[in-house]
PDB file with one MODEL, atoms N, CA, C and O in Angstrom:
MODEL        1
ATOM      1  N   MET A   1      42.572  79.065 -47.251  1.00  0.00           N
ATOM      2  CA  MET A   1      41.579  78.447 -46.180  1.00  0.00           C
ATOM      3  C   MET A   1      42.227  77.172 -45.153  1.00  0.00           C
ATOM      4  O   MET A   1      43.209  76.443 -45.299  1.00  0.00           O
ATOM      5  N   ILE A   2      41.427  77.253 -44.306  1.00  0.00           N
ATOM      6  CA  ILE A   2      41.706  77.011 -42.602  1.00  0.00           C
ATOM      7  C   ILE A   2      42.342  74.956 -42.453  1.00  0.00           C
ATOM      8  O   ILE A   2      41.744  73.920 -42.163  1.00  0.00           O
ATOM      9  N   ASP A   3      43.670  75.252 -42.806  1.00  0.00           N
ATOM     10  CA  ASP A   3      43.814  73.878 -42.376  1.00  0.00           C
ATOM     11  C   ASP A   3      43.439  72.469 -41.675  1.00  0.00           C
ATOM     12  O   ASP A   3      43.255  72.281 -40.473  1.00  0.00           O
ATOM     13  N   LEU A   4      43.410  72.058 -42.133  1.00  0.00           N
ATOM     14  CA  LEU A   4      43.190  70.119 -40.809  1.00  0.00           C
ATOM     15  C   LEU A   4      43.524  70.772 -39.539  1.00  0.00           C
ATOM     16  O   LEU A   4      42.800  71.155 -38.620  1.00  0.00           O
ATOM     17  N   LYS A   5      44.677  70.802 -39.693  1.00  0.00           N
ATOM     18  CA  LYS A   5      45.404  70.585 -38.142  1.00  0.00           C
ATOM     19  C   LYS A   5      44.213  71.677 -37.170  1.00  0.00           C
ATOM     20  O   LYS A   5      43.906  71.591 -35.981  1.00  0.00           O
ATOM     21  N   THR A   6      43.872  72.397 -37.940  1.00  0.00           N
ATOM     22  CA  THR A   6      42.438  73.623 -37.383  1.00  0.00           C
ATOM     23  C   THR A   6      41.060  72.890 -36.814  1.00  0.00           C
ATOM     24  O   THR A   6      40.368  72.875 -35.796  1.00  0.00           O
ATOM     25  N   ILE A   7      41.103  72.422 -37.844  1.00  0.00           N
ATOM     26  CA  ILE A   7      39.794  72.008 -37.768  1.00  0.00           C
ATOM     27  C   ILE A   7      39.331  70.960 -36.320  1.00  0.00           C
ATOM     28  O   ILE A   7      38.421  70.923 -35.491  1.00  0.00           O
ATOM     29  N   ASP A   8      41.348  69.725 -36.844  1.00  0.00           N
ATOM     30  CA  ASP A   8      40.527  68.820 -36.104  1.00  0.00           C
ATOM     31  C   ASP A   8      40.983  69.641 -34.552  1.00  0.00           C
ATOM     32  O   ASP A   8      40.321  69.186 -33.620  1.00  0.00           O
ATOM     33  N   ASP A   9      41.750  70.493 -34.227  1.00  0.00           N
ATOM     34  CA  ASP A   9      41.462  70.670 -32.908  1.00  0.00           C
ATOM     35  C   ASP A   9      40.482  72.061 -32.483  1.00  0.00           C
ATOM     36  O   ASP A   9      40.671  72.963 -31.667  1.00  0.00           O
ATOM     37  N   LEU A  10      39.479  71.804 -33.340  1.00  0.00           N
ATOM     38  CA  LEU A  10      38.267  73.250 -32.719  1.00  0.00           C
ATOM     39  C   LEU A  10      37.239  71.674 -32.198  1.00  0.00           C
ATOM     40  O   LEU A  10      36.781  71.549 -31.062  1.00  0.00           O
ATOM     41  N   ALA A  11      37.037  70.501 -33.451  1.00  0.00           N
ATOM     42  CA  ALA A  11      36.335  69.522 -32.992  1.00  0.00           C
ATOM     43  C   ALA A  11      36.434  69.251 -31.292  1.00  0.00           C
ATOM     44  O   ALA A  11      35.808  69.212 -30.233  1.00  0.00           O
ATOM     45  N   ARG A  12      38.213  69.051 -32.191  1.00  0.00           N
ATOM     46  CA  ARG A  12      38.550  68.119 -30.122  1.00  0.00           C
ATOM     47  C   ARG A  12      37.592  68.901 -29.230  1.00  0.00           C
ATOM     48  O   ARG A  12      36.861  68.344 -28.412  1.00  0.00           O
ATOM     49  N   ARG A  13      37.632  70.257 -29.432  1.00  0.00           N
ATOM     50  CA  ARG A  13      37.526  71.121 -27.961  1.00  0.00           C
ATOM     51  C   ARG A  13      35.882  71.524 -27.603  1.00  0.00           C
ATOM     52  O   ARG A  13      35.258  71.812 -26.581  1.00  0.00           O
ATOM     53  N   LEU A  14      35.537  71.354 -29.208  1.00  0.00           N
ATOM     54  CA  LEU A  14      33.995  71.176 -28.767  1.00  0.00           C
ATOM     55  C   LEU A  14      33.366  69.592 -28.305  1.00  0.00           C
ATOM     56  O   LEU A  14      32.198  69.340 -28.010  1.00  0.00           O
ATOM     57  N   THR A  15      34.401  68.745 -28.342  1.00  0.00           N
ATOM     58  CA  THR A  15      32.981  68.060 -27.770  1.00  0.00           C
ATOM     59  C   THR A  15      34.428  67.356 -27.076  1.00  0.00           C
ATOM     60  O   THR A  15      34.646  66.147 -27.147  1.00  0.00           O
ATOM     61  N   SER A  16      35.469  68.445 -26.322  1.00  0.00           N
ATOM     62  CA  SER A  16      35.620  68.144 -24.867  1.00  0.00           C
ATOM     63  C   SER A  16      34.192  68.634 -23.798  1.00  0.00           C
ATOM     64  O   SER A  16      34.439  68.352 -22.626  1.00  0.00           O
ATOM     65  N   LEU A  17      33.424  68.996 -23.904  1.00  0.00           N
ATOM     66  CA  LEU A  17      32.360  70.268 -23.648  1.00  0.00           C
ATOM     67  C   LEU A  17      31.388  69.638 -23.480  1.00  0.00           C
ATOM     68  O   LEU A  17      30.388  70.150 -22.977  1.00  0.00           O
ATOM     69  N   VAL A  18      31.460  67.709 -24.055  1.00  0.00           N
ATOM     70  CA  VAL A  18      30.018  67.095 -24.520  1.00  0.00           C
ATOM     71  C   VAL A  18      29.903  66.996 -22.898  1.00  0.00           C
ATOM     72  O   VAL A  18      30.657  67.661 -22.187  1.00  0.00           O
ATOM     73  N   PRO A  19      28.873  66.091 -22.331  1.00  0.00           N
ATOM     74  CA  PRO A  19      28.737  66.379 -21.069  1.00  0.00           C
ATOM     75  C   PRO A  19      29.393  64.649 -20.616  1.00  0.00           C
ATOM     76  O   PRO A  19      29.616  63.848 -21.524  1.00  0.00           O
ATOM     77  N   PRO A  20      29.629  64.280 -19.182  1.00  0.00           N
ATOM     78  CA  PRO A  20      29.615  63.372 -19.093  1.00  0.00           C
ATOM     79  C   PRO A  20      29.446  62.097 -19.739  1.00  0.00           C
ATOM     80  O   PRO A  20      30.346  61.423 -20.238  1.00  0.00           O
ATOM     81  N   GLY A  21      27.581  61.676 -19.664  1.00  0.00           N
ATOM     82  CA  GLY A  21      26.931  61.298 -19.714  1.00  0.00           C
ATOM     83  C   GLY A  21      26.555  61.090 -21.165  1.00  0.00           C
ATOM     84  O   GLY A  21      25.691  60.345 -21.626  1.00  0.00           O
ATOM     85  N   LEU A  22      27.588  62.104 -21.936  1.00  0.00           N
ATOM     86  CA  LEU A  22      28.171  61.479 -23.808  1.00  0.00           C
ATOM     87  C   LEU A  22      28.966  61.462 -24.230  1.00  0.00           C
ATOM     88  O   LEU A  22      29.295  61.801 -25.366  1.00  0.00           O
ATOM     89  N   LYS A  23      30.001  60.674 -22.648  1.00  0.00           N
ATOM     90  CA  LYS A  23      31.369  60.801 -23.391  1.00  0.00           C
ATOM     91  C   LYS A  23      31.471  59.534 -24.537  1.00  0.00           C
ATOM     92  O   LYS A  23      32.431  59.562 -25.307  1.00  0.00           O
ATOM     93  N   ASP A  24      30.526  58.480 -24.639  1.00  0.00           N
ATOM     94  CA  ASP A  24      30.480  57.455 -24.896  1.00  0.00           C
ATOM     95  C   ASP A  24      30.815  57.270 -26.339  1.00  0.00           C
ATOM     96  O   ASP A  24      31.491  56.392 -26.875  1.00  0.00           O
ATOM     97  N   ALA A  25      29.902  58.768 -27.077  1.00  0.00           N
ATOM     98  CA  ALA A  25      29.930  58.954 -28.269  1.00  0.00           C
ATOM     99  C   ALA A  25      30.654  59.991 -28.723  1.00  0.00           C
ATOM    100  O   ALA A  25      30.240  60.738 -29.609  1.00  0.00           O
ATOM    101  N   ARG A  26      32.073  60.145 -28.006  1.00  0.00           N
ATOM    102  CA  ARG A  26      32.870  61.688 -27.774  1.00  0.00           C
ATOM    103  C   ARG A  26      33.769  61.077 -29.196  1.00  0.00           C
ATOM    104  O   ARG A  26      34.511  61.918 -29.704  1.00  0.00           O
ATOM    105  N   ALA A  27      33.752  59.905 -29.754  1.00  0.00           N
ATOM    106  CA  ALA A  27      34.576  59.750 -31.386  1.00  0.00           C
ATOM    107  C   ALA A  27      33.762  60.053 -32.406  1.00  0.00           C
ATOM    108  O   ALA A  27      34.157  60.769 -33.327  1.00  0.00           O
ATOM    109  N   ASP A  28      32.243  59.426 -32.354  1.00  0.00           N
ATOM    110  CA  ASP A  28      31.511  59.444 -33.212  1.00  0.00           C
ATOM    111  C   ASP A  28      31.481  61.181 -33.664  1.00  0.00           C
ATOM    112  O   ASP A  28      31.556  61.731 -34.763  1.00  0.00           O
ATOM    113  N   LEU A  29      31.314  61.794 -32.062  1.00  0.00           N
ATOM    114  CA  LEU A  29      30.722  63.104 -32.906  1.00  0.00           C
ATOM    115  C   LEU A  29      31.780  63.897 -33.109  1.00  0.00           C
ATOM    116  O   LEU A  29      31.526  64.890 -33.791  1.00  0.00           O
ATOM    117  N   GLU A  30      33.478  63.722 -32.540  1.00  0.00           N
ATOM    118  CA  GLU A  30      34.696  64.884 -32.716  1.00  0.00           C
ATOM    119  C   GLU A  30      34.759  64.832 -34.466  1.00  0.00           C
ATOM    120  O   GLU A  30      35.071  65.755 -35.219  1.00  0.00           O
ATOM    121  N   GLN A  31      34.203  62.921 -34.950  1.00  0.00           N
ATOM    122  CA  GLN A  31      34.038  62.784 -36.550  1.00  0.00           C
ATOM    123  C   GLN A  31      33.442  63.393 -37.057  1.00  0.00           C
ATOM    124  O   GLN A  31      33.890  64.110 -37.952  1.00  0.00           O
ATOM    125  N   ASN A  32      31.889  63.381 -36.641  1.00  0.00           N
ATOM    126  CA  ASN A  32      31.063  64.278 -37.181  1.00  0.00           C
ATOM    127  C   ASN A  32      30.490  65.763 -36.809  1.00  0.00           C
ATOM    128  O   ASN A  32      29.458  66.229 -37.293  1.00  0.00           O
ATOM    129  N   MET A  33      31.282  66.387 -35.925  1.00  0.00           N
ATOM    130  CA  MET A  33      32.193  67.366 -35.694  1.00  0.00           C
ATOM    131  C   MET A  33      33.167  68.193 -36.764  1.00  0.00           C
ATOM    132  O   MET A  33      32.992  69.381 -37.035  1.00  0.00           O
ATOM    133  N   LYS A  34      34.477  67.162 -37.459  1.00  0.00           N
ATOM    134  CA  LYS A  34      34.956  67.321 -38.071  1.00  0.00           C
ATOM    135  C   LYS A  34      33.996  67.717 -39.630  1.00  0.00           C
ATOM    136  O   LYS A  34      33.842  68.919 -39.849  1.00  0.00           O
ATOM    137  N   ALA A  35      33.746  67.306 -40.048  1.00  0.00           N
ATOM    138  CA  ALA A  35      33.362  66.629 -41.452  1.00  0.00           C
ATOM    139  C   ALA A  35      32.130  67.616 -41.346  1.00  0.00           C
ATOM    140  O   ALA A  35      31.977  67.996 -42.506  1.00  0.00           O
ATOM    141  N   THR A  36      30.994  68.342 -40.412  1.00  0.00           N
ATOM    142  CA  THR A  36      30.311  69.546 -40.608  1.00  0.00           C
ATOM    143  C   THR A  36      30.984  71.142 -40.646  1.00  0.00           C
ATOM    144  O   THR A  36      30.466  72.193 -41.024  1.00  0.00           O
ATOM    145  N   LEU A  37      32.456  70.845 -40.053  1.00  0.00           N
ATOM    146  CA  LEU A  37      33.103  72.049 -39.765  1.00  0.00           C
ATOM    147  C   LEU A  37      33.669  71.656 -41.259  1.00  0.00           C
ATOM    148  O   LEU A  37      33.247  72.663 -41.829  1.00  0.00           O
ATOM    149  N   GLN A  38      34.056  71.214 -41.874  1.00  0.00           N
ATOM    150  CA  GLN A  38      34.915  71.215 -42.649  1.00  0.00           C
ATOM    151  C   GLN A  38      33.955  71.482 -44.753  1.00  0.00           C
ATOM    152  O   GLN A  38      34.220  72.142 -45.758  1.00  0.00           O
ATOM    153  N   ALA A  39      33.061  70.664 -44.401  1.00  0.00           N
ATOM    154  CA  ALA A  39      31.992  71.130 -45.242  1.00  0.00           C
ATOM    155  C   ALA A  39      31.025  72.669 -45.154  1.00  0.00           C
ATOM    156  O   ALA A  39      30.598  73.390 -46.056  1.00  0.00           O
ATOM    157  N   GLY A  40      30.949  72.744 -44.038  1.00  0.00           N
ATOM    158  CA  GLY A  40      30.739  73.935 -44.257  1.00  0.00           C
ATOM    159  C   GLY A  40      31.797  75.702 -43.754  1.00  0.00           C
ATOM    160  O   GLY A  40      31.135  76.715 -43.530  1.00  0.00           O
ATOM    161  N   LEU A  41      32.818  75.732 -43.695  1.00  0.00           N
ATOM    162  CA  LEU A  41      33.664  76.028 -44.256  1.00  0.00           C
ATOM    163  C   LEU A  41      34.719  76.141 -45.528  1.00  0.00           C
ATOM    164  O   LEU A  41      35.666  76.896 -45.746  1.00  0.00           O
ATOM    165  N   GLY A  42      34.146  75.084 -46.244  1.00  0.00           N
ATOM    166  CA  GLY A  42      34.270  74.708 -47.998  1.00  0.00           C
ATOM    167  C   GLY A  42      33.359  75.325 -48.705  1.00  0.00           C
ATOM    168  O   GLY A  42      33.323  75.142 -49.921  1.00  0.00           O
ATOM    169  N   LYS A  43      32.290  76.327 -47.953  1.00  0.00           N
ATOM    170  CA  LYS A  43      31.215  76.960 -48.931  1.00  0.00           C
ATOM    171  C   LYS A  43      31.648  78.220 -48.624  1.00  0.00           C
ATOM    172  O   LYS A  43      31.397  79.100 -49.447  1.00  0.00           O
ATOM    173  N   LEU A  44      32.348  78.559 -47.450  1.00  0.00           N
ATOM    174  CA  LEU A  44      32.768  80.016 -47.723  1.00  0.00           C
ATOM    175  C   LEU A  44      33.766  80.572 -47.859  1.00  0.00           C
ATOM    176  O   LEU A  44      34.764  80.153 -47.274  1.00  0.00           O
ATOM    177  N   ASP A  45      33.828  81.783 -48.737  1.00  0.00           N
ATOM    178  CA  ASP A  45      34.572  82.409 -50.114  1.00  0.00           C
ATOM    179  C   ASP A  45      36.096  82.829 -48.906  1.00  0.00           C
ATOM    180  O   ASP A  45      36.689  83.903 -48.996  1.00  0.00           O
ATOM    181  N   LEU A  46      36.376  82.028 -48.145  1.00  0.00           N
ATOM    182  CA  LEU A  46      37.580  82.279 -47.187  1.00  0.00           C
ATOM    183  C   LEU A  46      39.384  82.297 -48.129  1.00  0.00           C
ATOM    184  O   LEU A  46      39.876  81.318 -48.689  1.00  0.00           O
ATOM    185  N   VAL A  47      40.278  84.269 -47.992  1.00  0.00           N
ATOM    186  CA  VAL A  47      41.796  83.372 -48.385  1.00  0.00           C
ATOM    187  C   VAL A  47      42.833  82.798 -46.965  1.00  0.00           C
ATOM    188  O   VAL A  47      42.596  82.644 -45.767  1.00  0.00           O
ATOM    189  N   THR A  48      44.197  82.574 -47.933  1.00  0.00           N
ATOM    190  CA  THR A  48      44.661  82.277 -47.255  1.00  0.00           C
ATOM    191  C   THR A  48      45.808  83.731 -46.464  1.00  0.00           C
ATOM    192  O   THR A  48      46.277  84.561 -47.244  1.00  0.00           O
ATOM    193  N   ARG A  49      46.115  83.843 -44.941  1.00  0.00           N
ATOM    194  CA  ARG A  49      46.820  84.736 -44.679  1.00  0.00           C
ATOM    195  C   ARG A  49      47.749  85.637 -45.966  1.00  0.00           C
ATOM    196  O   ARG A  49      48.018  86.835 -46.063  1.00  0.00           O
ATOM    197  N   GLU A  50      48.016  84.656 -46.698  1.00  0.00           N
ATOM    198  CA  GLU A  50      49.357  85.190 -47.957  1.00  0.00           C
ATOM    199  C   GLU A  50      48.699  85.650 -48.886  1.00  0.00           C
ATOM    200  O   GLU A  50      49.436  86.091 -49.768  1.00  0.00           O
ATOM    201  N   GLU A  51      47.758  85.739 -49.073  1.00  0.00           N
ATOM    202  CA  GLU A  51      46.684  85.943 -50.019  1.00  0.00           C
ATOM    203  C   GLU A  51      46.463  87.160 -49.623  1.00  0.00           C
ATOM    204  O   GLU A  51      46.863  88.052 -50.371  1.00  0.00           O
ATOM    205  N   PHE A  52      45.746  87.553 -48.305  1.00  0.00           N
ATOM    206  CA  PHE A  52      45.826  88.575 -47.863  1.00  0.00           C
ATOM    207  C   PHE A  52      47.284  89.921 -47.449  1.00  0.00           C
ATOM    208  O   PHE A  52      47.438  91.142 -47.469  1.00  0.00           O
ATOM    209  N   GLU A  53      47.794  89.104 -47.227  1.00  0.00           N
ATOM    210  CA  GLU A  53      48.630  90.303 -47.025  1.00  0.00           C
ATOM    211  C   GLU A  53      49.083  90.153 -48.618  1.00  0.00           C
ATOM    212  O   GLU A  53      50.211  89.690 -48.447  1.00  0.00           O
ATOM    213  N   VAL A  54      48.970  90.220 -49.611  1.00  0.00           N
ATOM    214  CA  VAL A  54      49.310  90.395 -50.720  1.00  0.00           C
ATOM    215  C   VAL A  54      48.224  91.453 -51.116  1.00  0.00           C
ATOM    216  O   VAL A  54      48.554  92.511 -51.651  1.00  0.00           O
ATOM    217  N   GLN A  55      47.364  91.245 -50.933  1.00  0.00           N
ATOM    218  CA  GLN A  55      46.368  92.010 -51.490  1.00  0.00           C
ATOM    219  C   GLN A  55      46.501  93.428 -50.321  1.00  0.00           C
ATOM    220  O   GLN A  55      45.720  94.275 -50.754  1.00  0.00           O
ATOM    221  N   ARG A  56      47.013  93.825 -49.371  1.00  0.00           N
ATOM    222  CA  ARG A  56      47.112  94.428 -48.529  1.00  0.00           C
ATOM    223  C   ARG A  56      48.630  95.174 -48.803  1.00  0.00           C
ATOM    224  O   ARG A  56      49.028  96.199 -48.250  1.00  0.00           O
ATOM    225  N   ALA A  57      48.990  94.767 -49.307  1.00  0.00           N
ATOM    226  CA  ALA A  57      50.093  95.716 -49.953  1.00  0.00           C
ATOM    227  C   ALA A  57      50.353  96.147 -51.048  1.00  0.00           C
ATOM    228  O   ALA A  57      51.212  97.008 -51.239  1.00  0.00           O
ATOM    229  N   VAL A  58      49.255  95.316 -52.457  1.00  0.00           N
ATOM    230  CA  VAL A  58      48.480  96.357 -52.682  1.00  0.00           C
ATOM    231  C   VAL A  58      47.833  97.243 -52.762  1.00  0.00           C
ATOM    232  O   VAL A  58      47.902  97.991 -53.737  1.00  0.00           O
ATOM    233  N   LEU A  59      47.221  97.387 -52.026  1.00  0.00           N
ATOM    234  CA  LEU A  59      46.424  98.283 -51.379  1.00  0.00           C
ATOM    235  C   LEU A  59      47.346  99.563 -50.858  1.00  0.00           C
ATOM    236  O   LEU A  59      47.058 100.732 -51.116  1.00  0.00           O
ATOM    237  N   LEU A  60      48.525  99.144 -50.067  1.00  0.00           N
ATOM    238  CA  LEU A  60      49.459 100.329 -49.821  1.00  0.00           C
ATOM    239  C   LEU A  60      49.908 100.897 -50.208  1.00  0.00           C
ATOM    240  O   LEU A  60      50.240 101.941 -49.647  1.00  0.00           O
ATOM    241  N   ARG A  61      50.245 100.589 -51.495  1.00  0.00           N
ATOM    242  CA  ARG A  61      50.694 100.724 -52.589  1.00  0.00           C
ATOM    243  C   ARG A  61      50.205 101.485 -53.951  1.00  0.00           C
ATOM    244  O   ARG A  61      50.852 101.777 -54.956  1.00  0.00           O
ATOM    245  N   THR A  62      48.712 101.719 -53.596  1.00  0.00           N
ATOM    246  CA  THR A  62      48.011 102.681 -54.550  1.00  0.00           C
ATOM    247  C   THR A  62      47.404 103.359 -54.068  1.00  0.00           C
ATOM    248  O   THR A  62      46.921 104.309 -54.684  1.00  0.00           O
ATOM    249  N   ARG A  63      47.070 103.055 -52.148  1.00  0.00           N
ATOM    250  CA  ARG A  63      47.101 104.564 -51.545  1.00  0.00           C
ATOM    251  C   ARG A  63      48.099 104.866 -51.542  1.00  0.00           C
ATOM    252  O   ARG A  63      48.080 105.779 -50.717  1.00  0.00           O
ATOM    253  N   GLU A  64      49.717 104.721 -52.107  1.00  0.00           N
ATOM    254  CA  GLU A  64      50.914 106.096 -51.826  1.00  0.00           C
ATOM    255  C   GLU A  64      50.585 106.564 -52.784  1.00  0.00           C
ATOM    256  O   GLU A  64      50.749 107.782 -52.844  1.00  0.00           O
ATOM    257  N   LYS A  65      50.013 105.923 -53.909  1.00  0.00           N
ATOM    258  CA  LYS A  65      50.013 105.938 -55.477  1.00  0.00           C
ATOM    259  C   LYS A  65      48.940 107.327 -55.515  1.00  0.00           C
ATOM    260  O   LYS A  65      49.364 108.305 -56.131  1.00  0.00           O
ATOM    261  N   ILE A  66      47.937 107.397 -55.043  1.00  0.00           N
ATOM    262  CA  ILE A  66      47.237 108.531 -55.218  1.00  0.00           C
ATOM    263  C   ILE A  66      47.413 109.463 -53.875  1.00  0.00           C
ATOM    264  O   ILE A  66      47.024 110.569 -54.251  1.00  0.00           O
ATOM    265  N   ASP A  67      47.824 109.575 -52.431  1.00  0.00           N
ATOM    266  CA  ASP A  67      48.679 110.493 -52.328  1.00  0.00           C
ATOM    267  C   ASP A  67      49.564 111.343 -52.496  1.00  0.00           C
ATOM    268  O   ASP A  67      49.700 112.461 -51.999  1.00  0.00           O
ATOM    269  N   ALA A  68      50.396 110.570 -53.489  1.00  0.00           N
ATOM    270  CA  ALA A  68      50.781 111.572 -54.381  1.00  0.00           C
ATOM    271  C   ALA A  68      50.379 112.010 -55.638  1.00  0.00           C
ATOM    272  O   ALA A  68      51.121 112.828 -56.181  1.00  0.00           O
ATOM    273  N   LEU A  69      49.467 111.687 -56.174  1.00  0.00           N
ATOM    274  CA  LEU A  69      48.839 112.573 -57.358  1.00  0.00           C
ATOM    275  C   LEU A  69      48.422 113.555 -56.881  1.00  0.00           C
ATOM    276  O   LEU A  69      48.538 114.722 -57.254  1.00  0.00           O
ATOM    277  N   GLU A  70      47.591 112.848 -55.486  1.00  0.00           N
ATOM    278  CA  GLU A  70      46.926 113.841 -55.346  1.00  0.00           C
ATOM    279  C   GLU A  70      48.145 115.806 -54.814  1.00  0.00           C
ATOM    280  O   GLU A  70      48.136 116.990 -55.151  1.00  0.00           O
ATOM    281  N   ARG A  71      48.663 115.201 -54.186  1.00  0.00           N
ATOM    282  CA  ARG A  71      50.300 116.492 -54.470  1.00  0.00           C
ATOM    283  C   ARG A  71      49.844 117.009 -55.565  1.00  0.00           C
ATOM    284  O   ARG A  71      49.105 117.992 -55.617  1.00  0.00           O
ATOM    285  N   THR A  72      50.427 116.120 -56.877  1.00  0.00           N
ATOM    286  CA  THR A  72      50.374 117.068 -57.453  1.00  0.00           C
ATOM    287  C   THR A  72      49.833 117.825 -58.359  1.00  0.00           C
ATOM    288  O   THR A  72      50.112 118.769 -59.098  1.00  0.00           O
ATOM    289  N   LEU A  73      48.803 116.991 -58.028  1.00  0.00           N
ATOM    290  CA  LEU A  73      47.678 118.138 -58.433  1.00  0.00           C
ATOM    291  C   LEU A  73      46.974 119.134 -58.047  1.00  0.00           C
ATOM    292  O   LEU A  73      46.154 119.883 -58.578  1.00  0.00           O
ATOM    293  N   ALA A  74      47.548 118.990 -56.778  1.00  0.00           N
ATOM    294  CA  ALA A  74      47.557 120.364 -55.701  1.00  0.00           C
ATOM    295  C   ALA A  74      48.230 121.591 -56.190  1.00  0.00           C
ATOM    296  O   ALA A  74      47.855 122.761 -56.269  1.00  0.00           O
ATOM    297  N   VAL A  75      49.508 120.888 -56.546  1.00  0.00           N
ATOM    298  CA  VAL A  75      50.615 121.682 -57.107  1.00  0.00           C
ATOM    299  C   VAL A  75      50.297 122.461 -59.020  1.00  0.00           C
ATOM    300  O   VAL A  75      50.437 123.559 -59.559  1.00  0.00           O
ATOM    301  N   LEU A  76      50.063 121.773 -59.220  1.00  0.00           N
ATOM    302  CA  LEU A  76      49.561 121.849 -61.412  1.00  0.00           C
ATOM    303  C   LEU A  76      48.076 123.244 -60.657  1.00  0.00           C
ATOM    304  O   LEU A  76      48.159 124.425 -60.995  1.00  0.00           O
ATOM    305  N   GLU A  77      46.861 122.730 -59.647  1.00  0.00           N
ATOM    306  CA  GLU A  77      46.360 123.475 -59.685  1.00  0.00           C
ATOM    307  C   GLU A  77      46.367 124.949 -59.360  1.00  0.00           C
ATOM    308  O   GLU A  77      45.543 125.804 -59.685  1.00  0.00           O
ATOM    309  N   ALA A  78      47.895 125.107 -58.378  1.00  0.00           N
ATOM    310  CA  ALA A  78      47.865 126.689 -57.864  1.00  0.00           C
ATOM    311  C   ALA A  78      48.518 127.072 -58.657  1.00  0.00           C
ATOM    312  O   ALA A  78      48.410 128.297 -58.716  1.00  0.00           O
ATOM    313  N   ARG A  79      49.762 126.361 -59.953  1.00  0.00           N
ATOM    314  CA  ARG A  79      50.006 127.682 -60.567  1.00  0.00           C
ATOM    315  C   ARG A  79      49.225 127.558 -61.541  1.00  0.00           C
ATOM    316  O   ARG A  79      49.660 128.301 -62.422  1.00  0.00           O
ATOM    317  N   LEU A  80      47.925 126.820 -62.037  1.00  0.00           N
ATOM    318  CA  LEU A  80      46.839 127.413 -62.790  1.00  0.00           C
ATOM    319  C   LEU A  80      46.659 128.580 -62.154  1.00  0.00           C
ATOM    320  O   LEU A  80      47.115 129.698 -62.395  1.00  0.00           O
ATOM    321  N   ALA A  81      45.944 128.192 -61.315  1.00  0.00           N
ATOM    322  CA  ALA A  81      45.274 129.418 -60.351  1.00  0.00           C
ATOM    323  C   ALA A  81      46.636 130.979 -60.238  1.00  0.00           C
ATOM    324  O   ALA A  81      46.369 132.168 -60.412  1.00  0.00           O
ATOM    325  N   ALA A  82      47.635 130.540 -59.995  1.00  0.00           N
ATOM    326  CA  ALA A  82      48.202 131.740 -60.569  1.00  0.00           C
ATOM    327  C   ALA A  82      48.541 132.497 -61.670  1.00  0.00           C
ATOM    328  O   ALA A  82      48.906 133.668 -61.779  1.00  0.00           O
ATOM    329  N   GLN A  83      48.305 131.390 -62.666  1.00  0.00           N
ATOM    330  CA  GLN A  83      48.006 132.073 -64.486  1.00  0.00           C
ATOM    331  C   GLN A  83      47.060 132.827 -64.301  1.00  0.00           C
ATOM    332  O   GLN A  83      47.187 134.051 -64.353  1.00  0.00           O
ATOM    333  N   ASP A  84      45.999 132.258 -64.064  1.00  0.00           N
ATOM    334  CA  ASP A  84      44.718 132.915 -64.290  1.00  0.00           C
ATOM    335  C   ASP A  84      44.354 133.729 -63.112  1.00  0.00           C
ATOM    336  O   ASP A  84      43.171 133.607 -62.794  1.00  0.00           O
ATOM    337  N   SER A  85      45.106 134.582 -62.330  1.00  0.00           N
ATOM    338  CA  SER A  85      44.809 135.622 -61.841  1.00  0.00           C
ATOM    339  C   SER A  85      45.708 136.843 -61.830  1.00  0.00           C
ATOM    340  O   SER A  85      46.891 136.684 -61.532  1.00  0.00           O
ATOM    341  N   PRO A  86      45.124 138.369 -62.209  1.00  0.00           N
ATOM    342  CA  PRO A  86      45.390 139.153 -63.077  1.00  0.00           C
ATOM    343  C   PRO A  86      46.468 139.377 -61.961  1.00  0.00           C
ATOM    344  O   PRO A  86      46.428 139.346 -60.731  1.00  0.00           O
ATOM    345  N   SER A  87      47.618 139.658 -63.050  1.00  0.00           N
ATOM    346  CA  SER A  87      48.882 140.346 -62.460  1.00  0.00           C
ATOM    347  C   SER A  87      49.145 142.092 -62.114  1.00  0.00           C
ATOM    348  O   SER A  87      48.880 143.070 -62.813  1.00  0.00           O
ATOM    349  N   ASN A  88      49.696 142.010 -60.907  1.00  0.00           N
ATOM    350  CA  ASN A  88      50.097 143.492 -59.591  1.00  0.00           C
ATOM    351  C   ASN A  88      51.205 144.346 -60.788  1.00  0.00           C
ATOM    352  O   ASN A  88      51.765 145.396 -60.471  1.00  0.00           O
TER     353      ASN A  88
ENDMDL
END
């Protein structure tokens, strides 16, 4: 999940875009933005970078195994085809 520091930074950036006439409400607006961001992001099905990297590694290993199996299968199919073909 996104950490609170990231949410705070995002809320600060958004409140810095507030027009000068509304600067008095800046602190309240920043707090409301933080709460809204936390609630909205909390509803999303997000994974951490670590979880993502673990799954990426698993998929890479799986791809390597599939490639090896495909090569083995091609060799076995070639042998079978050679056995089935009539001898000269």
